[in-house]
Amino acid sequence: MTGSRIKIAPSILSADFSNLRTALKDCDRAPADFIHLDVMDGHFVPNLTIGPAVVKSLRSHTKTFFDVHIMVSDPIFWIEPFVSAGADGITFHVEAAGRPGEVIDYIRSFGKKVGITLKPSTNIELVEPFLEWVDMILIMSVAPGFGGQTFIPESLDRIKEIRRFLDRQNLSERVSIQVDGGVDLNNAAEIAAAGADILVAGYAIFGTTNPADTIRSFRNIFDK
Ligand code: DX5
Ligand code: ZN
């Protein structure tokens, strides 16, 4: 951890997949607070990305927290393989979980951090009963499936609503709000002001010629 209140989690989805080791090095040089790994199963979302074997290969090249976002139809099936591969935290979709409480307990049983998330079109009330049991709520600010999309402005109200809910329940110290999708250097301050603690950014970092510098530019917005 680097001490600032707002944490940066680069998503390697937009990195050069033939050179992921370099992407990890860029994150560590900056440094980044987390490395965000997007897992897609071609069923819950219309794309296929990385599996446990890739996570395992990457694990030996960095000690930074692996924040694994599983966009899969069967979260229970995939949790153990990603934990064994080196995930430090797993974030699952409420839409894919028949019983979200069981998924939370199962991730916890491995001693890992737990995140819950929902698509931009999903009613936010669906996650509220579970917030006291998780470490993080991820507000998706694009439809999951692809990097490089545009931030959905209505997400700001969803962040504010979750922040109000956490404040009311005295959970703000314990539960982080992460925002994922279309985050860039221009909208980062506004997203943080709405109540976010952790910003995920993929294209805005790995679409630039110097990703480590760009991560530092994100940090500089907040480290004043
Ligand atoms: C989208 C993923 C995101 C994505 C963010 O389904 O969950 O993590 O990589 O990428 P950008 O920052 O490019 O929108
Ligand atoms: Zn993600």
Tab-separated table of C-alpha atoms in Angstrom, residues 75-76 79 92-106 116 130:
chain	number	residue	atom	x	y	z
A	75	PRO	CA	-18.652	-18.520	-9.212
A	76	ILE	CA	-18.529	-21.408	-6.721
A	79	ILE	CA	-13.193	-19.862	-6.671
A	92	PHE	CA	-18.132	-12.147	-7.793
A	93	HIS	CA	-21.312	-10.987	-9.506
A	94	VAL	CA	-24.515	-11.008	-7.474
A	95	GLU	CA	-26.444	-11.864	-10.675
A	96	ALA	CA	-24.520	-15.141	-10.977
A	97	ALA	CA	-24.942	-16.220	-7.364
A	98	GLY	CA	-28.039	-18.151	-6.342
A	99	ARG	CA	-27.067	-17.581	-2.714
A	100	PRO	CA	-24.596	-14.696	-2.406
A	101	GLY	CA	-24.073	-15.444	1.304
A	102	GLU	CA	-22.716	-18.885	0.460
A	103	VAL	CA	-20.305	-17.476	-2.109
A	104	ILE	CA	-19.066	-14.944	0.462
A	105	ASP	CA	-18.530	-17.654	3.094
A	106	TYR	CA	-16.779	-19.897	0.578
A	116	ILE	CA	-19.382	-8.330	-4.483
A	130	PHE	CA	-24.576	-8.373	1.831
